[in-house]
CSV table of C-alpha atoms in Angstrom, one decimal:
chain,number,residue,atom,x,y,z
C,42,UNK,CA,20.0,-2.5,31.4
C,43,UNK,CA,19.2,-0.6,34.6
C,44,UNK,CA,16.5,-1.6,37.0
C,45,UNK,CA,14.2,1.4,36.3
C,46,UNK,CA,13.9,0.3,32.7
C,47,UNK,CA,12.9,-3.2,33.8
C,48,UNK,CA,10.4,-1.9,36.3
C,49,UNK,CA,8.8,0.3,33.6
C,50,UNK,CA,7.7,-3.0,32.0
C,51,UNK,CA,9.1,-2.0,28.6
C,52,UNK,CA,11.1,-5.1,28.4
C,53,UNK,CA,8.7,-7.4,30.3
C,54,UNK,CA,10.3,-10.9,30.6
C,55,UNK,CA,12.6,-10.0,27.7
C,56,UNK,CA,9.8,-11.1,25.4
C,57,UNK,CA,10.8,-8.7,22.6
C,58,UNK,CA,14.4,-9.9,22.9
C,59,UNK,CA,13.6,-13.6,22.5
C,60,UNK,CA,10.9,-13.2,19.9
C,61,UNK,CA,13.0,-13.0,16.8
C,62,UNK,CA,14.7,-16.4,16.9
C,63,UNK,CA,12.7,-17.2,13.8
C,64,UNK,CA,10.5,-20.0,15.1
C,65,UNK,CA,8.0,-17.9,17.0
C,66,UNK,CA,4.9,-16.5,15.3
C,67,UNK,CA,4.9,-12.7,14.7
C,68,UNK,CA,3.1,-10.6,17.3
C,69,UNK,CA,-0.4,-9.3,16.7
C,70,UNK,CA,-0.4,-5.7,15.5
C,71,UNK,CA,0.4,-3.0,18.1
C,72,UNK,CA,1.0,0.7,17.8
C,73,UNK,CA,4.4,0.1,19.5
C,74,UNK,CA,7.1,-1.1,17.1
C,75,UNK,CA,10.3,-2.9,18.0
C,76,UNK,CA,13.4,-2.0,15.9
C,77,UNK,CA,16.5,-4.2,15.9
C,78,UNK,CA,20.0,-3.8,14.6
C,79,UNK,CA,20.0,0.0,14.8
C,80,UNK,CA,23.5,1.5,14.4
C,81,UNK,CA,25.1,2.7,17.7
C,82,UNK,CA,25.7,6.2,16.4
C,83,UNK,CA,22.2,6.8,15.1
C,84,UNK,CA,20.2,9.8,16.4
C,85,UNK,CA,16.7,9.9,17.9
C,86,UNK,CA,15.6,12.0,15.0
C,87,UNK,CA,16.8,9.4,12.4
C,88,UNK,CA,14.8,6.7,14.2
C,89,UNK,CA,11.7,8.9,14.4
C,90,UNK,CA,12.1,9.7,10.6
C,91,UNK,CA,11.3,6.0,9.8
C,92,UNK,CA,7.8,6.4,11.2
C,93,UNK,CA,7.0,10.0,10.0
C,94,UNK,CA,5.6,9.2,6.6
C,95,UNK,CA,3.0,7.0,8.2
C,96,UNK,CA,1.6,9.3,10.9
C,97,UNK,CA,2.4,10.9,14.2
C,98,UNK,CA,5.1,9.4,16.3
C,99,UNK,CA,4.0,9.7,20.0
C,100,UNK,CA,7.0,8.1,21.9
C,101,UNK,CA,10.4,6.7,21.5
C,102,UNK,CA,12.7,4.5,23.7
C,103,UNK,CA,16.3,4.0,22.6
C,104,UNK,CA,18.3,1.0,23.9
C,105,UNK,CA,21.6,1.8,22.3
C,106,UNK,CA,23.5,-0.8,24.3
C,107,UNK,CA,21.3,-3.5,22.7
C,108,UNK,CA,21.1,-1.8,19.3
C,109,UNK,CA,17.4,-1.7,19.7
C,110,UNK,CA,14.6,0.9,19.9
C,111,UNK,CA,10.9,1.1,20.5
C,112,UNK,CA,8.8,3.5,18.5
C,113,UNK,CA,5.2,4.3,19.4
C,114,UNK,CA,2.8,5.5,16.7
C,115,UNK,CA,-0.4,7.5,17.4
C,116,UNK,CA,-2.6,4.7,16.0
C,117,UNK,CA,-2.3,0.9,15.4
C,118,UNK,CA,-3.4,1.6,11.8
C,119,UNK,CA,-0.3,3.8,11.2
C,120,UNK,CA,1.9,1.0,12.7
C,121,UNK,CA,0.3,-1.6,10.5
C,122,UNK,CA,0.9,0.5,7.4
C,123,UNK,CA,4.5,1.1,8.4
C,124,UNK,CA,5.2,-2.6,9.0
C,125,UNK,CA,3.5,-3.6,5.7
C,126,UNK,CA,5.5,-0.9,3.9
C,127,UNK,CA,8.9,-2.0,5.3
C,128,UNK,CA,8.3,-5.8,5.0
C,129,UNK,CA,9.2,-6.3,1.3
C,130,UNK,CA,12.2,-3.9,1.4
C,131,UNK,CA,14.2,-3.5,4.5
C,132,UNK,CA,14.7,0.1,5.7
C,133,UNK,CA,18.3,1.4,6.3
C,134,UNK,CA,19.7,3.8,8.8
C,135,UNK,CA,23.3,5.0,8.1
C,136,UNK,CA,23.5,2.4,5.4
C,137,UNK,CA,22.8,-0.5,7.8
C,138,UNK,CA,19.6,-2.7,7.5
C,139,UNK,CA,17.1,-2.2,10.4
C,140,UNK,CA,14.5,-4.8,11.3
C,141,UNK,CA,11.0,-3.8,12.4
C,142,UNK,CA,8.3,-5.9,14.0
C,143,UNK,CA,5.3,-5.4,16.3
C,144,UNK,CA,6.1,-5.2,20.0
C,145,UNK,CA,4.2,-7.2,22.7
C,146,UNK,CA,3.6,-3.8,24.4
C,147,UNK,CA,0.4,-1.9,23.6
C,148,UNK,CA,2.0,1.4,24.7
C,149,UNK,CA,5.3,2.8,25.9
C,150,UNK,CA,5.4,4.0,29.6
C,151,UNK,CA,8.7,5.9,29.8
C,152,UNK,CA,7.8,8.7,32.2
C,153,UNK,CA,10.1,7.5,35.0
C,154,UNK,CA,13.0,6.5,32.9
C,155,UNK,CA,16.3,8.3,32.9
C,156,UNK,CA,18.0,9.4,29.6
C,157,UNK,CA,14.6,10.1,28.0
C,158,UNK,CA,15.2,13.8,27.7
C,159,UNK,CA,16.8,13.6,24.2
C,160,UNK,CA,14.0,11.4,22.9
C,161,UNK,CA,11.4,13.8,24.2
C,162,UNK,CA,13.3,16.8,22.7
C,163,UNK,CA,13.4,15.0,19.3
C,164,UNK,CA,9.7,14.3,19.5
C,165,UNK,CA,8.9,17.9,20.4
C,166,UNK,CA,11.0,19.1,17.4
C,167,UNK,CA,9.1,16.7,15.1
C,168,UNK,CA,5.8,18.1,16.4
C,169,UNK,CA,7.1,21.6,15.5
C,170,UNK,CA,7.9,20.4,12.0
C,171,UNK,CA,4.5,18.8,11.6
C,172,UNK,CA,2.9,22.2,12.5
C,173,UNK,CA,5.1,23.6,9.7
C,174,UNK,CA,7.4,25.9,11.8
C,175,UNK,CA,10.8,24.2,11.7
C,176,UNK,CA,13.1,22.1,9.5
C,177,UNK,CA,13.1,18.4,10.0
C,178,UNK,CA,15.4,17.4,12.9
C,179,UNK,CA,18.5,15.7,11.6
C,180,UNK,CA,17.9,16.9,8.0
C,181,UNK,CA,20.9,18.4,6.3
C,182,UNK,CA,20.8,22.2,6.2
C,183,UNK,CA,20.5,22.3,2.4
C,184,UNK,CA,17.2,20.5,2.5
C,185,UNK,CA,15.6,23.8,3.4
C,186,UNK,CA,12.8,24.2,5.9
C,187,UNK,CA,9.1,23.7,5.6
C,188,UNK,CA,8.3,27.3,5.0
C,189,UNK,CA,4.8,28.7,5.3
C,190,UNK,CA,3.5,28.9,1.8
C,191,UNK,CA,6.0,26.3,0.4
C,192,UNK,CA,4.6,24.6,-2.6
C,193,UNK,CA,2.9,21.1,-2.3
C,194,UNK,CA,4.0,20.6,-6.0
C,195,UNK,CA,7.2,18.7,-6.8
C,196,UNK,CA,9.0,18.7,-10.2
C,197,UNK,CA,10.5,15.3,-10.9
C,198,UNK,CA,13.1,14.6,-13.6
C,199,UNK,CA,13.9,10.9,-14.3
C,200,UNK,CA,17.5,10.4,-15.6
C,201,UNK,CA,18.9,7.2,-17.1
C,202,UNK,CA,15.5,6.1,-18.3
C,203,UNK,CA,16.3,2.6,-19.3
C,204,UNK,CA,12.8,1.3,-18.5
C,205,UNK,CA,9.6,3.1,-19.0
C,206,UNK,CA,8.2,4.8,-15.8
C,207,UNK,CA,4.5,5.1,-15.9
C,208,UNK,CA,2.2,7.5,-14.0
C,209,UNK,CA,1.1,4.5,-11.9
C,210,UNK,CA,4.7,3.8,-10.8
C,211,UNK,CA,5.1,7.5,-9.7
C,212,UNK,CA,1.8,7.4,-7.9
C,213,UNK,CA,2.8,4.2,-6.0
C,214,UNK,CA,6.2,5.6,-4.9
C,215,UNK,CA,5.1,9.0,-3.9
C,216,UNK,CA,1.8,8.1,-2.3
C,217,UNK,CA,3.8,6.4,0.5
C,218,UNK,CA,4.5,10.0,1.8
C,219,UNK,CA,1.0,11.4,1.7
C,220,UNK,CA,-2.1,11.8,-0.4
C,221,UNK,CA,-1.2,12.5,-4.1
C,222,UNK,CA,-3.9,14.7,-5.7
C,223,UNK,CA,-2.6,15.2,-9.2
C,224,UNK,CA,0.2,14.1,-11.6
C,225,UNK,CA,1.1,15.4,-15.0
C,226,UNK,CA,3.9,13.7,-17.0
C,227,UNK,CA,5.6,15.1,-20.1
C,228,UNK,CA,8.8,15.1,-22.1
C,229,UNK,CA,11.0,18.2,-22.1
C,230,UNK,CA,14.5,18.7,-23.4
C,231,UNK,CA,14.5,14.9,-24.2
C,232,UNK,CA,13.9,14.2,-20.5
C,233,UNK,CA,10.9,12.4,-19.0
C,234,UNK,CA,9.5,14.7,-16.3
C,235,UNK,CA,6.5,14.9,-14.0
C,236,UNK,CA,4.7,17.5,-11.8
C,237,UNK,CA,3.1,15.9,-8.7
C,238,UNK,CA,0.8,17.7,-6.3
C,239,UNK,CA,0.4,16.6,-2.7
C,240,UNK,CA,-2.5,17.6,-0.4
C,241,UNK,CA,0.0,19.1,2.0
C,242,UNK,CA,3.4,20.8,1.5
C,243,UNK,CA,4.8,18.8,4.4
C,244,UNK,CA,4.3,15.6,2.5
C,245,UNK,CA,6.2,17.1,-0.5
C,246,UNK,CA,9.0,18.0,1.9
C,247,UNK,CA,9.3,14.4,3.3
C,248,UNK,CA,9.1,12.9,-0.2
C,249,UNK,CA,11.8,15.2,-1.6
C,250,UNK,CA,14.1,14.4,1.4
C,251,UNK,CA,13.6,10.6,1.1
C,252,UNK,CA,13.5,10.1,-2.7
C,253,UNK,CA,15.8,12.8,-4.3
C,254,UNK,CA,18.7,11.0,-5.9
C,255,UNK,CA,17.2,7.5,-5.5
C,256,UNK,CA,17.0,4.9,-8.3
C,257,UNK,CA,13.6,3.4,-9.0
C,258,UNK,CA,15.4,0.3,-10.5
C,259,UNK,CA,18.9,-0.8,-10.0
C,260,UNK,CA,21.4,1.6,-11.5
C,261,UNK,CA,18.8,3.4,-13.6
C,262,UNK,CA,15.7,5.6,-13.6
C,263,UNK,CA,17.2,8.1,-11.1
C,264,UNK,CA,14.8,10.6,-9.4
C,265,UNK,CA,15.8,14.3,-9.4
C,266,UNK,CA,13.3,16.3,-7.3
C,267,UNK,CA,12.8,20.0,-6.7
C,268,UNK,CA,9.9,22.1,-5.4
C,269,UNK,CA,7.9,23.6,-8.3
C,270,UNK,CA,7.1,27.3,-8.6
C,271,UNK,CA,3.5,26.2,-9.2
C,272,UNK,CA,1.3,25.8,-6.1
C,273,UNK,CA,-1.5,23.9,-7.9
C,274,UNK,CA,-1.8,21.8,-11.0
C,275,UNK,CA,-4.6,22.1,-13.6
C,276,UNK,CA,-5.3,18.7,-15.0
C,277,UNK,CA,-7.7,18.6,-18.0
C,278,UNK,CA,-7.6,14.9,-18.9
C,279,UNK,CA,-7.5,11.6,-16.9
C,280,UNK,CA,-5.3,9.3,-19.0
C,281,UNK,CA,-1.9,7.6,-18.9
C,282,UNK,CA,-0.1,11.0,-19.1
C,283,UNK,CA,-2.1,13.1,-16.5
C,284,UNK,CA,-4.4,12.3,-13.7
C,285,UNK,CA,-6.5,14.2,-11.2
C,286,UNK,CA,-7.3,11.7,-8.4
C,287,UNK,CA,-9.9,14.0,-7.0
C,288,UNK,CA,-12.0,14.1,-10.1
C,289,UNK,CA,-13.1,10.9,-11.8
C,290,UNK,CA,-15.4,12.8,-14.2
C,291,UNK,CA,-12.6,14.2,-16.4
C,292,UNK,CA,-12.5,13.1,-20.1
C,293,UNK,CA,-9.6,11.0,-21.3
C,294,UNK,CA,-8.7,13.3,-24.1
C,295,UNK,CA,-6.3,12.1,-26.7
C,296,UNK,CA,-3.2,12.1,-24.4
C,297,UNK,CA,0.3,12.7,-25.7
C,298,UNK,CA,2.1,10.0,-27.7
C,299,UNK,CA,3.7,7.6,-25.3
C,300,UNK,CA,7.4,8.0,-24.5
C,301,UNK,CA,7.8,4.2,-24.8
C,302,UNK,CA,5.6,1.4,-26.2
C,303,UNK,CA,3.1,0.4,-23.5
C,304,UNK,CA,3.9,-2.8,-21.6
C,305,UNK,CA,1.5,-5.5,-20.5
C,306,UNK,CA,1.7,-4.4,-16.9
C,307,UNK,CA,3.9,-1.4,-17.1
C,308,UNK,CA,6.6,-1.8,-14.4
C,309,UNK,CA,4.5,-1.2,-11.3
C,310,UNK,CA,6.8,-0.6,-8.5
C,311,UNK,CA,5.6,-2.6,-5.5
C,312,UNK,CA,4.5,-0.6,-2.5
C,313,UNK,CA,7.5,-1.5,-0.4
C,314,UNK,CA,9.5,1.6,-1.1
C,315,UNK,CA,10.8,3.3,2.0
C,316,UNK,CA,13.1,6.2,2.5
C,317,UNK,CA,16.5,5.1,1.2
C,318,UNK,CA,15.1,1.7,0.0
C,319,UNK,CA,14.6,2.2,-3.7
C,320,UNK,CA,18.0,0.8,-4.7
C,321,UNK,CA,17.3,-2.9,-3.8
C,322,UNK,CA,14.4,-3.1,-6.2
C,323,UNK,CA,16.2,-5.3,-8.7
C,324,UNK,CA,15.1,-5.5,-12.3
C,325,UNK,CA,15.6,-9.0,-13.7
C,326,UNK,CA,15.5,-10.3,-17.2
C,327,UNK,CA,11.8,-10.9,-16.7
C,328,UNK,CA,11.3,-7.1,-16.6
C,329,UNK,CA,10.8,-7.3,-20.4
C,330,UNK,CA,7.4,-8.9,-19.7
C,331,UNK,CA,6.6,-6.3,-17.1
C,332,UNK,CA,7.6,-8.3,-14.0
C,333,UNK,CA,10.0,-7.6,-11.2
C,334,UNK,CA,11.8,-9.8,-8.7
C,335,UNK,CA,12.2,-8.3,-5.3
C,336,UNK,CA,15.1,-9.6,-3.2
C,337,UNK,CA,14.4,-10.1,0.4
C,338,UNK,CA,10.6,-10.2,0.1
C,339,UNK,CA,10.4,-13.6,1.9
C,340,UNK,CA,9.3,-16.8,0.2
C,341,UNK,CA,10.6,-17.1,-3.3
C,342,UNK,CA,11.5,-13.8,-5.0
C,343,UNK,CA,9.4,-13.5,-8.1
C,344,UNK,CA,6.8,-16.0,-6.8
C,345,UNK,CA,3.2,-15.5,-7.8
C,346,UNK,CA,1.7,-17.6,-4.9
C,347,UNK,CA,0.6,-15.8,-1.7
C,348,UNK,CA,0.1,-17.4,1.8
C,349,UNK,CA,-2.9,-15.6,3.3
C,350,UNK,CA,-3.3,-16.2,7.1
C,351,UNK,CA,-5.6,-15.1,10.0
C,352,UNK,CA,-8.8,-15.5,7.9
C,353,UNK,CA,-12.2,-16.1,9.5
C,354,UNK,CA,-12.7,-19.8,8.8
C,355,UNK,CA,-16.5,-19.6,9.3
C,356,UNK,CA,-17.0,-16.9,6.6
C,357,UNK,CA,-14.2,-17.1,4.1
C,358,UNK,CA,-14.6,-19.0,0.8
C,359,UNK,CA,-12.4,-19.6,-2.2
C,360,UNK,CA,-14.8,-17.5,-4.3
C,361,UNK,CA,-14.5,-14.6,-1.7
C,362,UNK,CA,-10.7,-14.6,-1.9
C,363,UNK,CA,-10.9,-14.8,-5.7
C,364,UNK,CA,-13.0,-11.7,-5.8
C,365,UNK,CA,-11.0,-9.7,-3.3
C,366,UNK,CA,-7.5,-10.6,-4.6
C,367,UNK,CA,-8.9,-10.2,-8.1
C,368,UNK,CA,-9.0,-6.4,-7.5
C,369,UNK,CA,-5.1,-6.4,-7.8
C,370,UNK,CA,-4.5,-9.0,-10.5
C,371,UNK,CA,-6.0,-12.2,-12.1
C,372,UNK,CA,-6.4,-15.0,-9.6
C,373,UNK,CA,-5.8,-18.4,-11.1
C,374,UNK,CA,-6.2,-20.7,-8.1
C,375,UNK,CA,-7.3,-20.6,-4.5
C,376,UNK,CA,-6.8,-23.3,-1.8
C,377,UNK,CA,-8.1,-23.0,1.7
C,378,UNK,CA,-6.1,-25.4,3.9
C,379,UNK,CA,-8.1,-28.5,4.8
C,380,UNK,CA,-6.7,-28.8,8.4
C,381,UNK,CA,-6.3,-25.1,9.1
C,382,UNK,CA,-9.1,-23.2,7.4
C,383,UNK,CA,-7.8,-19.7,8.6
C,384,UNK,CA,-4.9,-20.1,6.1
C,385,UNK,CA,-5.1,-20.1,2.3
C,386,UNK,CA,-2.9,-20.1,-0.8
C,387,UNK,CA,-3.8,-17.6,-3.6
C,388,UNK,CA,-2.1,-18.0,-7.0
C,389,UNK,CA,-1.9,-14.8,-9.0
C,390,UNK,CA,-1.2,-14.5,-12.8
C,391,UNK,CA,2.3,-13.2,-12.1
C,392,UNK,CA,4.7,-12.1,-9.4
C,393,UNK,CA,4.0,-8.4,-9.9
C,394,UNK,CA,0.3,-8.9,-9.3
C,395,UNK,CA,1.0,-11.0,-6.2
C,396,UNK,CA,3.2,-8.3,-4.8
C,397,UNK,CA,0.6,-5.6,-5.5
C,398,UNK,CA,-2.2,-7.7,-3.8
C,399,UNK,CA,0.1,-8.4,-0.8
C,400,UNK,CA,1.0,-4.8,-0.3
C,401,UNK,CA,-2.6,-3.5,-0.6
C,402,UNK,CA,-4.4,-6.3,1.4
C,403,UNK,CA,-2.1,-7.4,4.2
C,404,UNK,CA,-3.2,-5.7,7.4
C,405,UNK,CA,-6.8,-5.0,6.2
C,406,UNK,CA,-9.7,-6.3,8.3
C,407,UNK,CA,-11.9,-8.9,6.8
C,408,UNK,CA,-14.9,-10.5,8.7
C,409,UNK,CA,-13.5,-9.2,12.0
C,410,UNK,CA,-9.9,-10.4,11.6
C,411,UNK,CA,-6.8,-8.7,10.4
C,412,UNK,CA,-5.7,-10.5,7.2
C,413,UNK,CA,-2.0,-11.2,6.6
C,414,UNK,CA,-0.5,-11.9,3.2
C,415,UNK,CA,3.1,-13.0,2.5
C,416,UNK,CA,4.9,-14.7,-0.4
C,417,UNK,CA,4.5,-18.5,-0.2
C,418,UNK,CA,7.2,-21.1,-0.5
C,419,UNK,CA,5.0,-22.9,-3.0
C,420,UNK,CA,5.3,-21.9,-6.6
C,421,UNK,CA,1.9,-23.2,-7.6
C,422,UNK,CA,-1.4,-24.3,-6.1
C,423,UNK,CA,-2.0,-28.0,-6.7
C,424,UNK,CA,-5.5,-29.1,-7.6
C,425,UNK,CA,-6.7,-32.2,-5.6
C,426,UNK,CA,-6.3,-35.6,-7.2
C,427,UNK,CA,-9.4,-37.3,-8.4
C,428,UNK,CA,-11.2,-38.9,-5.5
C,429,UNK,CA,-9.3,-36.9,-2.9
C,430,UNK,CA,-11.5,-35.3,-0.3
C,431,UNK,CA,-11.4,-31.5,-0.5
C,432,UNK,CA,-14.8,-30.2,0.6
C,433,UNK,CA,-14.6,-27.7,-2.3
C,434,UNK,CA,-11.7,-25.8,-0.6
C,435,UNK,CA,-9.5,-25.7,-3.8
C,436,UNK,CA,-10.8,-23.9,-6.9
C,437,UNK,CA,-9.4,-23.2,-10.3
C,438,UNK,CA,-10.4,-19.8,-11.6
C,439,UNK,CA,-7.9,-19.6,-14.5
C,440,UNK,CA,-10.7,-19.5,-17.1
C,441,UNK,CA,-13.1,-17.3,-15.1
C,442,UNK,CA,-14.9,-14.5,-17.1
C,443,UNK,CA,-14.5,-12.3,-14.0
C,444,UNK,CA,-10.8,-11.5,-14.5
C,445,UNK,CA,-10.2,-7.8,-14.5
C,446,UNK,CA,-6.8,-7.7,-16.3
C,447,UNK,CA,-7.2,-10.1,-19.2
C,448,UNK,CA,-6.8,-7.4,-21.9
C,449,UNK,CA,-3.3,-5.9,-22.2
C,450,UNK,CA,-3.5,-2.2,-21.6
C,451,UNK,CA,-6.9,-2.5,-20.0
C,452,UNK,CA,-8.1,0.7,-18.2
C,453,UNK,CA,-8.4,-1.4,-15.1
C,454,UNK,CA,-4.6,-1.2,-14.7
C,455,UNK,CA,-4.9,2.5,-14.2
C,456,UNK,CA,-7.6,2.2,-11.5
C,457,UNK,CA,-5.9,0.0,-8.9
C,458,UNK,CA,-6.3,1.7,-5.5
C,459,UNK,CA,-5.9,0.6,-1.9
C,460,UNK,CA,-9.0,-0.6,0.0
C,461,UNK,CA,-11.2,2.4,0.9
C,462,UNK,CA,-14.6,3.0,2.4
C,463,UNK,CA,-15.8,4.5,-0.9
C,464,UNK,CA,-16.6,2.1,-3.7
C,465,UNK,CA,-16.8,2.8,-7.5
C,466,UNK,CA,-19.8,1.1,-9.0
C,467,UNK,CA,-20.3,0.6,-12.8
C,468,UNK,CA,-22.4,-1.3,-15.3
C,469,UNK,CA,-25.6,0.0,-13.7
C,470,UNK,CA,-28.7,-0.4,-15.9
C,471,UNK,CA,-30.9,2.7,-16.5
C,472,UNK,CA,-33.9,1.3,-14.5
C,473,UNK,CA,-31.9,1.0,-11.2
C,474,UNK,CA,-32.5,3.8,-8.8
C,475,UNK,CA,-30.4,5.3,-5.9
C,476,UNK,CA,-32.7,3.6,-3.4
C,477,UNK,CA,-32.3,0.2,-5.2
C,478,UNK,CA,-28.5,0.4,-4.8
C,479,UNK,CA,-28.6,1.8,-1.3
C,480,UNK,CA,-30.9,-1.1,-0.2
C,481,UNK,CA,-28.7,-3.7,-1.9
C,482,UNK,CA,-25.7,-2.6,0.2
C,483,UNK,CA,-27.8,-2.2,3.4
C,484,UNK,CA,-29.0,-5.8,2.9
C,485,UNK,CA,-25.4,-7.1,3.1
C,486,UNK,CA,-25.1,-5.4,6.5
C,487,UNK,CA,-23.4,-2.1,5.4
C,488,UNK,CA,-24.3,1.4,6.6
C,489,UNK,CA,-24.5,3.7,3.6
C,490,UNK,CA,-23.0,7.2,4.4
C,491,UNK,CA,-23.3,8.8,1.0
C,492,UNK,CA,-24.1,8.0,-2.7
C,493,UNK,CA,-23.9,9.8,-6.0
C,494,UNK,CA,-24.3,9.0,-9.6
C,495,UNK,CA,-21.7,10.3,-12.1
C,496,UNK,CA,-23.3,13.4,-13.8
C,497,UNK,CA,-22.1,12.5,-17.3
C,498,UNK,CA,-22.5,8.7,-17.1
C,499,UNK,CA,-25.4,7.3,-15.1
C,500,UNK,CA,-24.0,3.8,-15.5
C,501,UNK,CA,-21.4,4.7,-12.8
C,502,UNK,CA,-21.7,5.8,-9.2
C,503,UNK,CA,-19.8,6.2,-5.9
C,504,UNK,CA,-21.0,4.8,-2.7
C,505,UNK,CA,-19.5,5.6,0.7
C,506,UNK,CA,-19.9,2.9,3.4
C,507,UNK,CA,-19.3,3.1,7.2
C,508,UNK,CA,-15.8,1.6,7.2
C,509,UNK,CA,-13.1,0.1,5.0
C,510,UNK,CA,-13.9,-3.3,6.4
C,511,UNK,CA,-17.6,-2.9,5.3
C,512,UNK,CA,-16.5,-1.9,1.8
C,513,UNK,CA,-14.2,-4.9,1.5
C,514,UNK,CA,-17.0,-7.3,2.5
C,515,UNK,CA,-19.5,-5.5,0.2
C,516,UNK,CA,-17.1,-5.8,-2.7
C,517,UNK,CA,-16.7,-9.5,-2.1
C,518,UNK,CA,-20.5,-10.0,-1.9
C,519,UNK,CA,-21.7,-7.7,-4.6
C,520,UNK,CA,-19.1,-7.6,-7.4
C,521,UNK,CA,-20.8,-9.3,-10.4
C,522,UNK,CA,-24.2,-9.1,-8.6
C,523,UNK,CA,-27.0,-9.5,-11.2
C,524,UNK,CA,-29.0,-6.2,-11.5
C,525,UNK,CA,-31.3,-7.5,-14.3
C,526,UNK,CA,-31.4,-6.4,-17.9
C,527,UNK,CA,-28.3,-8.5,-18.5
C,528,UNK,CA,-26.2,-6.1,-16.3
C,529,UNK,CA,-23.8,-7.4,-13.7
C,530,UNK,CA,-22.6,-4.8,-11.1
C,531,UNK,CA,-18.9,-4.1,-11.2
C,532,UNK,CA,-17.4,-2.9,-7.9
C,533,UNK,CA,-13.9,-1.4,-7.3
C,534,UNK,CA,-12.2,0.6,-4.6
C,535,UNK,CA,-12.2,4.3,-5.3
C,536,UNK,CA,-9.6,7.0,-4.7
C,537,UNK,CA,-12.3,9.6,-4.4
C,538,UNK,CA,-14.5,10.6,-1.5
C,539,UNK,CA,-18.1,11.9,-1.9
């Protein structure tokens, strides 16, 4: 590498080069990402395209001689989402696996480096695309351009439907490329089809580019995607066939008869799907019970135990982890490590729920620290032997009445959303007022930005707090809070805003 690159500090002490020997802890989050094993013939635009679904890419440094690159995102949040997203399933460039981790560098200073012209040109081209005036750089000509007035609605046909594909599966896959507003599923000409509306036509463009022709499961459930002639969808009912994520007040209606018998947990596709990465999601024989094994997810594929690290040891409790992880599945056991209280093991009911919890919670802030979740090497959490000192750090919750997913086909399966600043409250008794609820949340240290009761059902409300971190803490502290009159408050993350 030439001296000007060294002097720019981009490769300070070769830290990034040495870091992936396997025995060093991963870096703390940074908006600069370090990419390894990139093919020598890859273009700048192809590298940038890995970051695009997650937000604006602000800088790029290619080190082709070392098969490496540095990608700078506009925010740390976008970088965290990207790393979480590509952790379970490795992204590919030109059919070769690429490895992504946080860099030691907080930003890229490339102003005085030679050979940066192509990277800057590629970034400028992407900015033009994001303003909707050009086709995506590096995209084949037949992909079409993002034309003014192009529809944000995609028509999706699923071929080789050997396993049922639920509305939730589609939502999880497609929401990786932007905010999904509405989905309608139906059967036409003996084919399972869907119409899906994004908030922005650009998101529809990226999703079509990345997902058209991909298989949801190995060798089956192939996505065929086109732009719809419709520019907006009219959803009348929120049920397992159609959903308007912007309106929680819609009736459920009768729904159409199911294409397949419902399964205990459907086949929720874990949120590790990246462009070109659908193929490796293998379906195993356990798919019959609604589970999936994900090769390359670290730990033991198909494991239901999570290792949760970087917790705040002064504030975290087994009960707190039980409530938080219980949003994404039924937590059977929790163990906070006796000698290292910032680490814990969380055992979920099955591998699918563990994957769901890992994807939604890893990278979120809790009690001032960024929580990390990965699959554990342990297959179960052991309870302490009788007489063994434990300080109450290991708890068995398998018979808890607070499990959200005990009943097969429960509505709770349809309302699993990422952590958000807006919380959905339910089971509110008639005597409890707006002020009572606002005060309850204020007393836990939250700032309440907005509140509204549901018009048709005053047992439910939405409350918007100052940040996602506040909402996570409020959910932990107030889910199952006794409101009197034999009513215990139910708290969930909401997809809606007020």
